[in-house]
């Protein structure tokens, strides 16, 4: 019996360790510019990770101090959290399934179009008030200003591997035909009517292309890339949690069976004495 409970405590401690990657993923997302401005995924992941940690610790306490009701509550809550994590993993995969980069003519970087992304993601950046809050957050970062310190000539800039956010928000679309002065200052568009974004570009360093659809698309492209990285970690954690949960159920069942067997033997021994 003591061995079964010790094993169960050890197994539940593995669940404690597996909660850590989920919390780390949430914290990592919170530190990325796109996620910190949009504020969509990091909080659900963090809350789920903390819940997993609390429930796993409850399982360790229940096993160590042999509290059956706490162990049952732990197993039920852990099952719900595993299902929630599975749902989150599937959701992330579904909303990031669409999205692609479009190579810019004679450029090393790519450009992005809003229509390429899932409707759910697009709705998160559409709406004047919602985007205004995101725009203010993006313009307060150094994502665009850093380009002026890094690339001095047009040749260097055109050969740069820009992030989707930099490509969409910090410069006008290539199709507009603007002339490069520096990475965030462009003049004399050749095809100002090539798209709506051409007219929205501004050399005002607080405006740039933050009002452009290309900026929204670049933001979603960065989100998609980060979310898919996070999803890989969450999938691995989910598989490990399912395996650990199955072991915990088996250990709990074994402990209960052993307890019932001991009670039966004690009762049978008492009857034989009479």
PDB file of C-alpha atoms in Angstrom:
ATOM      1  CA  UNK A   1       0.000   0.000   0.000  1.00  0.00           C
ATOM      2  CA  UNK A   2       2.792   2.435   0.955  1.00  0.00           C
ATOM      3  CA  UNK A   3       4.631   1.518  -2.227  1.00  0.00           C
ATOM      4  CA  UNK A   4       1.518   2.209  -4.343  1.00  0.00           C
ATOM      5  CA  UNK A   5       1.030   5.638  -2.775  1.00  0.00           C
ATOM      6  CA  UNK A   6       4.714   6.473  -3.154  1.00  0.00           C
ATOM      7  CA  UNK A   7       4.531   5.509  -6.820  1.00  0.00           C
ATOM      8  CA  UNK A   8       1.363   7.579  -7.247  1.00  0.00           C
ATOM      9  CA  UNK A   9       3.043  10.597  -5.638  1.00  0.00           C
ATOM     10  CA  UNK A  10       6.026  10.191  -7.987  1.00  0.00           C
ATOM     11  CA  UNK A  11       3.753   9.940 -11.016  1.00  0.00           C
ATOM     12  CA  UNK A  12       1.816  13.046  -9.959  1.00  0.00           C
ATOM     13  CA  UNK A  13       5.113  14.869  -9.516  1.00  0.00           C
ATOM     14  CA  UNK A  14       5.766  14.210 -13.206  1.00  0.00           C
ATOM     15  CA  UNK A  15       2.533  16.109 -13.896  1.00  0.00           C
ATOM     16  CA  UNK A  16       3.968  19.011 -11.887  1.00  0.00           C
ATOM     17  CA  UNK A  17       7.020  19.015 -14.149  1.00  0.00           C
ATOM     18  CA  UNK A  18       4.861  18.842 -17.283  1.00  0.00           C
ATOM     19  CA  UNK A  19       2.929  21.942 -16.212  1.00  0.00           C
ATOM     20  CA  UNK A  20       6.150  23.944 -16.447  1.00  0.00           C
ATOM     21  CA  UNK A  21       6.467  23.879 -20.286  1.00  0.00           C
ATOM     22  CA  UNK A  22       2.887  25.137 -20.617  1.00  0.00           C
ATOM     23  CA  UNK A  23       3.607  28.057 -18.274  1.00  0.00           C
ATOM     24  CA  UNK A  24       6.880  28.787 -20.087  1.00  0.00           C
ATOM     25  CA  UNK A  25       5.075  28.838 -23.458  1.00  0.00           C
ATOM     26  CA  UNK A  26       2.535  31.320 -22.087  1.00  0.00           C
ATOM     27  CA  UNK A  27       5.299  33.531 -20.695  1.00  0.00           C
ATOM     28  CA  UNK A  28       7.241  33.311 -23.977  1.00  0.00           C
ATOM     29  CA  UNK A  29       4.189  34.371 -25.973  1.00  0.00           C
ATOM     30  CA  UNK A  30       3.589  37.284 -23.597  1.00  0.00           C
ATOM     31  CA  UNK A  31       7.113  38.505 -24.330  1.00  0.00           C
ATOM     32  CA  UNK A  32       6.707  38.504 -28.128  1.00  0.00           C
ATOM     33  CA  UNK A  33       5.685  41.831 -29.704  1.00  0.00           C
ATOM     34  CA  UNK A  34       2.753  40.521 -31.799  1.00  0.00           C
ATOM     35  CA  UNK A  35       1.239  38.562 -28.923  1.00  0.00           C
ATOM     36  CA  UNK A  36       1.806  41.291 -26.347  1.00  0.00           C
ATOM     37  CA  UNK A  37      -0.037  43.773 -28.588  1.00  0.00           C
ATOM     38  CA  UNK A  38      -2.910  41.504 -29.657  1.00  0.00           C
ATOM     39  CA  UNK A  39      -3.238  39.669 -26.317  1.00  0.00           C
ATOM     40  CA  UNK A  40      -5.024  36.554 -27.541  1.00  0.00           C
ATOM     41  CA  UNK A  41      -3.233  33.320 -26.686  1.00  0.00           C
ATOM     42  CA  UNK A  42      -0.803  33.985 -23.865  1.00  0.00           C
ATOM     43  CA  UNK A  43      -3.383  34.333 -21.095  1.00  0.00           C
ATOM     44  CA  UNK A  44      -5.334  31.126 -21.858  1.00  0.00           C
ATOM     45  CA  UNK A  45      -2.041  29.223 -22.017  1.00  0.00           C
ATOM     46  CA  UNK A  46      -0.753  30.751 -18.775  1.00  0.00           C
ATOM     47  CA  UNK A  47      -4.022  30.093 -16.936  1.00  0.00           C
ATOM     48  CA  UNK A  48      -4.099  26.515 -18.193  1.00  0.00           C
ATOM     49  CA  UNK A  49      -0.474  25.964 -17.172  1.00  0.00           C
ATOM     50  CA  UNK A  50      -1.034  27.340 -13.678  1.00  0.00           C
ATOM     51  CA  UNK A  51      -4.202  25.228 -13.303  1.00  0.00           C
ATOM     52  CA  UNK A  52      -2.243  22.131 -14.334  1.00  0.00           C
ATOM     53  CA  UNK A  53       0.426  22.973 -11.768  1.00  0.00           C
ATOM     54  CA  UNK A  54      -2.093  23.450  -8.937  1.00  0.00           C
ATOM     55  CA  UNK A  55      -3.996  20.248  -9.758  1.00  0.00           C
ATOM     56  CA  UNK A  56      -0.783  18.246 -10.086  1.00  0.00           C
ATOM     57  CA  UNK A  57       0.448  19.519  -6.714  1.00  0.00           C
ATOM     58  CA  UNK A  58      -2.911  18.521  -5.213  1.00  0.00           C
ATOM     59  CA  UNK A  59      -2.320  15.030  -6.598  1.00  0.00           C
ATOM     60  CA  UNK A  60       1.110  14.863  -4.965  1.00  0.00           C
ATOM     61  CA  UNK A  61      -0.355  15.967  -1.623  1.00  0.00           C
ATOM     62  CA  UNK A  62      -3.250  13.501  -1.923  1.00  0.00           C
ATOM     63  CA  UNK A  63      -0.916  10.608  -2.695  1.00  0.00           C
ATOM     64  CA  UNK A  64       1.714  11.486  -0.104  1.00  0.00           C
ATOM     65  CA  UNK A  65      -0.765  11.945   2.731  1.00  0.00           C
ATOM     66  CA  UNK A  66      -3.146   9.258   1.427  1.00  0.00           C
ATOM     67  CA  UNK A  67      -6.244  11.395   0.981  1.00  0.00           C
ATOM     68  CA  UNK A  68      -8.543   9.388  -1.358  1.00  0.00           C
ATOM     69  CA  UNK A  69     -11.036  12.206  -1.989  1.00  0.00           C
ATOM     70  CA  UNK A  70      -8.272  14.606  -2.969  1.00  0.00           C
ATOM     71  CA  UNK A  71      -6.825  11.976  -5.322  1.00  0.00           C
ATOM     72  CA  UNK A  72     -10.215  11.459  -6.959  1.00  0.00           C
ATOM     73  CA  UNK A  73     -10.663  15.220  -7.326  1.00  0.00           C
ATOM     74  CA  UNK A  74      -7.156  15.433  -8.796  1.00  0.00           C
ATOM     75  CA  UNK A  75      -7.878  12.728 -11.388  1.00  0.00           C
ATOM     76  CA  UNK A  76     -11.203  14.309 -12.395  1.00  0.00           C
ATOM     77  CA  UNK A  77      -9.746  17.826 -12.642  1.00  0.00           C
ATOM     78  CA  UNK A  78      -6.672  16.593 -14.527  1.00  0.00           C
ATOM     79  CA  UNK A  79      -8.886  14.864 -17.078  1.00  0.00           C
ATOM     80  CA  UNK A  80     -10.770  18.122 -17.685  1.00  0.00           C
ATOM     81  CA  UNK A  81      -7.514  20.062 -18.028  1.00  0.00           C
ATOM     82  CA  UNK A  82      -6.085  17.503 -20.461  1.00  0.00           C
ATOM     83  CA  UNK A  83      -9.235  17.827 -22.558  1.00  0.00           C
ATOM     84  CA  UNK A  84      -8.917  21.625 -22.408  1.00  0.00           C
ATOM     85  CA  UNK A  85      -5.274  21.413 -23.515  1.00  0.00           C
ATOM     86  CA  UNK A  86      -6.244  19.081 -26.368  1.00  0.00           C
ATOM     87  CA  UNK A  87      -8.944  21.537 -27.433  1.00  0.00           C
ATOM     88  CA  UNK A  88      -6.453  24.410 -27.336  1.00  0.00           C
ATOM     89  CA  UNK A  89      -3.935  22.447 -29.423  1.00  0.00           C
ATOM     90  CA  UNK A  90      -6.584  21.655 -32.049  1.00  0.00           C
ATOM     91  CA  UNK A  91      -7.829  25.258 -32.051  1.00  0.00           C
ATOM     92  CA  UNK A  92      -4.337  26.686 -32.595  1.00  0.00           C
ATOM     93  CA  UNK A  93      -3.729  24.274 -35.462  1.00  0.00           C
ATOM     94  CA  UNK A  94      -7.073  25.134 -37.066  1.00  0.00           C
ATOM     95  CA  UNK A  95      -6.692  28.927 -36.958  1.00  0.00           C
ATOM     96  CA  UNK A  96      -3.077  28.812 -38.172  1.00  0.00           C
ATOM     97  CA  UNK A  97      -3.633  26.305 -40.979  1.00  0.00           C
ATOM     98  CA  UNK A  98      -3.950  29.091 -43.559  1.00  0.00           C
ATOM     99  CA  UNK A  99      -1.372  31.736 -44.331  1.00  0.00           C
ATOM    100  CA  UNK A 100       1.441  32.182 -46.799  1.00  0.00           C
ATOM    101  CA  UNK A 101       4.211  34.554 -47.798  1.00  0.00           C
ATOM    102  CA  UNK A 102       4.437  36.206 -51.222  1.00  0.00           C
ATOM    103  CA  UNK A 103       7.970  36.862 -52.517  1.00  0.00           C
ATOM    104  CA  UNK A 104       8.515  40.528 -53.363  1.00  0.00           C
ATOM    105  CA  UNK A 105      10.016  41.236 -56.792  1.00  0.00           C
ATOM    106  CA  UNK A 106      13.803  41.592 -56.607  1.00  0.00           C
ATOM    107  CA  UNK A 107      13.708  41.510 -52.826  1.00  0.00           C
ATOM    108  CA  UNK A 108      14.945  38.981 -50.251  1.00  0.00           C
ATOM    109  CA  UNK A 109      11.969  39.609 -47.992  1.00  0.00           C
ATOM    110  CA  UNK A 110       8.392  38.504 -48.529  1.00  0.00           C
ATOM    111  CA  UNK A 111       5.102  40.375 -48.298  1.00  0.00           C
ATOM    112  CA  UNK A 112       1.780  39.278 -46.866  1.00  0.00           C
ATOM    113  CA  UNK A 113      -1.913  39.587 -47.672  1.00  0.00           C
ATOM    114  CA  UNK A 114      -4.686  39.691 -45.097  1.00  0.00           C
ATOM    115  CA  UNK A 115      -6.993  37.440 -47.133  1.00  0.00           C
ATOM    116  CA  UNK A 116      -4.579  34.518 -46.751  1.00  0.00           C
ATOM    117  CA  UNK A 117      -5.359  34.078 -43.049  1.00  0.00           C
ATOM    118  CA  UNK A 118      -8.263  32.446 -41.257  1.00  0.00           C
ATOM    119  CA  UNK A 119     -11.418  34.432 -40.711  1.00  0.00           C
ATOM    120  CA  UNK A 120     -11.072  34.090 -36.932  1.00  0.00           C
ATOM    121  CA  UNK A 121      -7.598  35.649 -36.942  1.00  0.00           C
ATOM    122  CA  UNK A 122      -8.641  38.407 -39.336  1.00  0.00           C
ATOM    123  CA  UNK A 123     -11.535  39.382 -37.070  1.00  0.00           C
ATOM    124  CA  UNK A 124      -9.057  39.837 -34.215  1.00  0.00           C
ATOM    125  CA  UNK A 125      -7.357  42.708 -36.070  1.00  0.00           C
ATOM    126  CA  UNK A 126     -10.354  44.203 -37.871  1.00  0.00           C
ATOM    127  CA  UNK A 127     -12.542  46.902 -36.417  1.00  0.00           C
ATOM    128  CA  UNK A 128     -11.353  50.489 -36.025  1.00  0.00           C
ATOM    129  CA  UNK A 129     -11.209  50.593 -32.228  1.00  0.00           C
ATOM    130  CA  UNK A 130      -9.559  47.191 -31.904  1.00  0.00           C
ATOM    131  CA  UNK A 131      -6.887  47.956 -34.479  1.00  0.00           C
ATOM    132  CA  UNK A 132      -6.232  51.419 -33.034  1.00  0.00           C
ATOM    133  CA  UNK A 133      -5.229  49.835 -29.731  1.00  0.00           C
ATOM    134  CA  UNK A 134      -2.969  47.341 -31.525  1.00  0.00           C
ATOM    135  CA  UNK A 135      -1.522  50.076 -33.751  1.00  0.00           C
ATOM    136  CA  UNK A 136      -0.540  52.200 -30.765  1.00  0.00           C
ATOM    137  CA  UNK A 137       1.154  49.196 -29.207  1.00  0.00           C
ATOM    138  CA  UNK A 138       3.077  48.352 -32.394  1.00  0.00           C
ATOM    139  CA  UNK A 139       4.198  51.941 -33.000  1.00  0.00           C
ATOM    140  CA  UNK A 140       5.589  52.126 -29.461  1.00  0.00           C
ATOM    141  CA  UNK A 141       8.032  49.295 -30.189  1.00  0.00           C
ATOM    142  CA  UNK A 142      11.433  49.613 -31.867  1.00  0.00           C
ATOM    143  CA  UNK A 143      10.634  47.120 -34.653  1.00  0.00           C
ATOM    144  CA  UNK A 144      10.744  49.769 -37.380  1.00  0.00           C
ATOM    145  CA  UNK A 145      13.245  52.183 -35.830  1.00  0.00           C
ATOM    146  CA  UNK A 146      15.809  49.373 -35.576  1.00  0.00           C
ATOM    147  CA  UNK A 147      15.776  49.005 -39.366  1.00  0.00           C
ATOM    148  CA  UNK A 148      17.230  52.514 -39.793  1.00  0.00           C
ATOM    149  CA  UNK A 149      20.162  51.566 -37.584  1.00  0.00           C
ATOM    150  CA  UNK A 150      20.793  48.300 -39.396  1.00  0.00           C
ATOM    151  CA  UNK A 151      20.363  49.096 -43.105  1.00  0.00           C
ATOM    152  CA  UNK A 152      21.920  52.222 -44.586  1.00  0.00           C
ATOM    153  CA  UNK A 153      21.649  51.504 -48.321  1.00  0.00           C
ATOM    154  CA  UNK A 154      18.877  50.296 -50.587  1.00  0.00           C
ATOM    155  CA  UNK A 155      20.977  47.287 -51.624  1.00  0.00           C
ATOM    156  CA  UNK A 156      21.403  46.160 -48.035  1.00  0.00           C
ATOM    157  CA  UNK A 157      17.734  46.709 -47.256  1.00  0.00           C
ATOM    158  CA  UNK A 158      16.468  44.857 -50.334  1.00  0.00           C
ATOM    159  CA  UNK A 159      18.691  41.901 -49.385  1.00  0.00           C
ATOM    160  CA  UNK A 160      17.411  41.868 -45.792  1.00  0.00           C
ATOM    161  CA  UNK A 161      15.349  39.076 -44.252  1.00  0.00           C
ATOM    162  CA  UNK A 162      12.673  41.206 -42.646  1.00  0.00           C
ATOM    163  CA  UNK A 163      10.193  39.798 -40.182  1.00  0.00           C
ATOM    164  CA  UNK A 164       6.597  39.739 -41.442  1.00  0.00           C
ATOM    165  CA  UNK A 165       5.763  42.594 -39.054  1.00  0.00           C
ATOM    166  CA  UNK A 166       8.613  44.742 -40.380  1.00  0.00           C
ATOM    167  CA  UNK A 167       7.747  43.930 -43.973  1.00  0.00           C
ATOM    168  CA  UNK A 168       4.093  44.839 -43.542  1.00  0.00           C
ATOM    169  CA  UNK A 169       4.260  47.812 -41.174  1.00  0.00           C
ATOM    170  CA  UNK A 170       7.593  49.576 -41.662  1.00  0.00           C
ATOM    171  CA  UNK A 171       7.661  50.119 -45.426  1.00  0.00           C
ATOM    172  CA  UNK A 172       5.198  50.602 -48.292  1.00  0.00           C
ATOM    173  CA  UNK A 173       4.241  47.583 -50.460  1.00  0.00           C
ATOM    174  CA  UNK A 174       6.763  46.945 -53.244  1.00  0.00           C
ATOM    175  CA  UNK A 175       4.022  47.182 -55.899  1.00  0.00           C
ATOM    176  CA  UNK A 176       3.559  50.889 -55.100  1.00  0.00           C
ATOM    177  CA  UNK A 177       6.973  51.679 -56.573  1.00  0.00           C
ATOM    178  CA  UNK A 178       8.182  54.046 -53.868  1.00  0.00           C
ATOM    179  CA  UNK A 179      11.823  55.157 -53.972  1.00  0.00           C
ATOM    180  CA  UNK A 180      14.007  54.151 -51.028  1.00  0.00           C
ATOM    181  CA  UNK A 181      15.558  56.909 -48.909  1.00  0.00           C
ATOM    182  CA  UNK A 182      15.932  54.879 -45.747  1.00  0.00           C
ATOM    183  CA  UNK A 183      14.033  51.833 -44.445  1.00  0.00           C
ATOM    184  CA  UNK A 184      11.195  53.973 -43.050  1.00  0.00           C
ATOM    185  CA  UNK A 185      11.290  56.933 -45.466  1.00  0.00           C
ATOM    186  CA  UNK A 186      10.181  56.498 -49.082  1.00  0.00           C
ATOM    187  CA  UNK A 187       9.281  59.012 -51.834  1.00  0.00           C
ATOM    188  CA  UNK A 188       7.847  59.352 -55.350  1.00  0.00           C
ATOM    189  CA  UNK A 189       5.530  56.340 -55.780  1.00  0.00           C
ATOM    190  CA  UNK A 190       5.336  55.108 -59.369  1.00  0.00           C
ATOM    191  CA  UNK A 191       2.074  53.195 -58.961  1.00  0.00           C
ATOM    192  CA  UNK A 192       0.227  55.030 -56.192  1.00  0.00           C
ATOM    193  CA  UNK A 193      -3.011  53.377 -57.302  1.00  0.00           C
ATOM    194  CA  UNK A 194      -1.597  49.827 -57.196  1.00  0.00           C
ATOM    195  CA  UNK A 195      -3.512  49.252 -53.976  1.00  0.00           C
ATOM    196  CA  UNK A 196      -5.217  50.945 -51.071  1.00  0.00           C
ATOM    197  CA  UNK A 197      -2.097  50.574 -48.950  1.00  0.00           C
ATOM    198  CA  UNK A 198      -0.128  52.764 -51.367  1.00  0.00           C
ATOM    199  CA  UNK A 199      -2.198  55.787 -50.365  1.00  0.00           C
ATOM    200  CA  UNK A 200      -2.080  54.873 -46.696  1.00  0.00           C
ATOM    201  CA  UNK A 201       1.718  54.943 -46.460  1.00  0.00           C
ATOM    202  CA  UNK A 202       3.115  57.905 -44.504  1.00  0.00           C
ATOM    203  CA  UNK A 203       6.657  59.061 -43.813  1.00  0.00           C
ATOM    204  CA  UNK A 204       5.469  60.184 -40.402  1.00  0.00           C
ATOM    205  CA  UNK A 205       7.481  57.841 -38.177  1.00  0.00           C
ATOM    206  CA  UNK A 206       4.515  57.304 -35.885  1.00  0.00           C
ATOM    207  CA  UNK A 207       2.253  56.359 -38.818  1.00  0.00           C
ATOM    208  CA  UNK A 208       4.304  54.556 -41.516  1.00  0.00           C
ATOM    209  CA  UNK A 209       2.106  51.709 -42.792  1.00  0.00           C
ATOM    210  CA  UNK A 210       0.424  50.886 -39.470  1.00  0.00           C
ATOM    211  CA  UNK A 211      -2.960  51.646 -41.055  1.00  0.00           C
ATOM    212  CA  UNK A 212      -2.271  49.299 -43.983  1.00  0.00           C
ATOM    213  CA  UNK A 213      -3.783  45.880 -44.570  1.00  0.00           C
ATOM    214  CA  UNK A 214      -0.233  44.681 -45.166  1.00  0.00           C
ATOM    215  CA  UNK A 215       0.603  45.585 -41.558  1.00  0.00           C
ATOM    216  CA  UNK A 216      -2.330  43.543 -40.258  1.00  0.00           C
ATOM    217  CA  UNK A 217      -1.257  40.664 -42.492  1.00  0.00           C
ATOM    218  CA  UNK A 218       2.346  40.909 -41.294  1.00  0.00           C
ATOM    219  CA  UNK A 219       1.162  40.886 -37.695  1.00  0.00           C
ATOM    220  CA  UNK A 220      -0.929  37.752 -38.339  1.00  0.00           C
ATOM    221  CA  UNK A 221       1.998  36.100 -40.111  1.00  0.00           C
ATOM    222  CA  UNK A 222       4.172  36.662 -37.038  1.00  0.00           C
ATOM    223  CA  UNK A 223       1.383  35.436 -34.780  1.00  0.00           C
ATOM    224  CA  UNK A 224       0.950  32.340 -36.921  1.00  0.00           C
ATOM    225  CA  UNK A 225       4.654  31.541 -36.796  1.00  0.00           C
ATOM    226  CA  UNK A 226       4.838  31.972 -33.030  1.00  0.00           C
ATOM    227  CA  UNK A 227       1.612  30.078 -32.350  1.00  0.00           C
ATOM    228  CA  UNK A 228       2.735  27.121 -34.428  1.00  0.00           C
ATOM    229  CA  UNK A 229       6.006  26.964 -32.476  1.00  0.00           C
ATOM    230  CA  UNK A 230       4.009  27.070 -29.249  1.00  0.00           C
ATOM    231  CA  UNK A 231       1.674  24.383 -30.564  1.00  0.00           C
ATOM    232  CA  UNK A 232       4.565  21.959 -31.082  1.00  0.00           C
ATOM    233  CA  UNK A 233       5.542  22.280 -27.415  1.00  0.00           C
ATOM    234  CA  UNK A 234       1.919  21.951 -26.303  1.00  0.00           C
ATOM    235  CA  UNK A 235       1.394  18.811 -28.417  1.00  0.00           C
ATOM    236  CA  UNK A 236       4.469  17.133 -26.915  1.00  0.00           C
ATOM    237  CA  UNK A 237       3.325  18.146 -23.424  1.00  0.00           C
ATOM    238  CA  UNK A 238      -0.183  16.856 -24.124  1.00  0.00           C
ATOM    239  CA  UNK A 239       1.076  13.433 -25.216  1.00  0.00           C
ATOM    240  CA  UNK A 240       3.284  13.198 -22.131  1.00  0.00           C
ATOM    241  CA  UNK A 241       0.406  14.278 -19.863  1.00  0.00           C
ATOM    242  CA  UNK A 242      -1.904  11.631 -21.315  1.00  0.00           C
ATOM    243  CA  UNK A 243       0.738   8.975 -20.688  1.00  0.00           C
ATOM    244  CA  UNK A 244       1.352  10.179 -17.114  1.00  0.00           C
ATOM    245  CA  UNK A 245      -2.396  10.407 -16.465  1.00  0.00           C
ATOM    246  CA  UNK A 246      -2.877   6.819 -17.627  1.00  0.00           C
ATOM    247  CA  UNK A 247      -0.106   5.708 -15.260  1.00  0.00           C
ATOM    248  CA  UNK A 248      -1.695   7.675 -12.405  1.00  0.00           C
ATOM    249  CA  UNK A 249      -5.065   6.020 -13.012  1.00  0.00           C
ATOM    250  CA  UNK A 250      -3.443   2.598 -13.043  1.00  0.00           C
ATOM    251  CA  UNK A 251      -1.491   3.324  -9.850  1.00  0.00           C
ATOM    252  CA  UNK A 252      -4.619   4.654  -8.115  1.00  0.00           C
ATOM    253  CA  UNK A 253      -6.612   1.616  -9.164  1.00  0.00           C
ATOM    254  CA  UNK A 254      -3.822  -0.659  -7.967  1.00  0.00           C
ATOM    255  CA  UNK A 255      -3.704   1.123  -4.598  1.00  0.00           C
ATOM    256  CA  UNK A 256      -7.486   0.832  -4.159  1.00  0.00           C
ATOM    257  CA  UNK A 257      -7.427  -2.868  -5.124  1.00  0.00           C
ATOM    258  CA  UNK A 258      -4.643  -3.529  -2.641  1.00  0.00           C
ATOM    259  CA  UNK A 259      -6.579  -1.675   0.046  1.00  0.00           C
ATOM    260  CA  UNK A 260      -9.735  -3.705  -0.605  1.00  0.00           C
ATOM    261  CA  UNK A 261      -7.718  -6.945  -0.590  1.00  0.00           C
ATOM    262  CA  UNK A 262      -6.156  -6.051   2.758  1.00  0.00           C
ATOM    263  CA  UNK A 263      -9.575  -5.255   4.216  1.00  0.00           C
ATOM    264  CA  UNK A 264     -10.908  -8.559   2.922  1.00  0.00           C
ATOM    265  CA  UNK A 265      -8.017 -10.472   4.460  1.00  0.00           C
ATOM    266  CA  UNK A 266      -8.454  -8.687   7.775  1.00  0.00           C
ATOM    267  CA  UNK A 267     -12.193  -9.446   7.767  1.00  0.00           C
ATOM    268  CA  UNK A 268     -11.634 -13.083   6.774  1.00  0.00           C
ATOM    269  CA  UNK A 269      -8.998 -13.455   9.478  1.00  0.00           C
ATOM    270  CA  UNK A 270     -11.391 -12.066  12.089  1.00  0.00           C
ATOM    271  CA  UNK A 271     -14.099 -14.571  11.115  1.00  0.00           C
ATOM    272  CA  UNK A 272     -11.612 -17.455  11.328  1.00  0.00           C
ATOM    273  CA  UNK A 273     -10.654 -16.457  14.873  1.00  0.00           C
ATOM    274  CA  UNK A 274     -14.304 -16.711  15.897  1.00  0.00           C
TER     275      UNK A 274
END
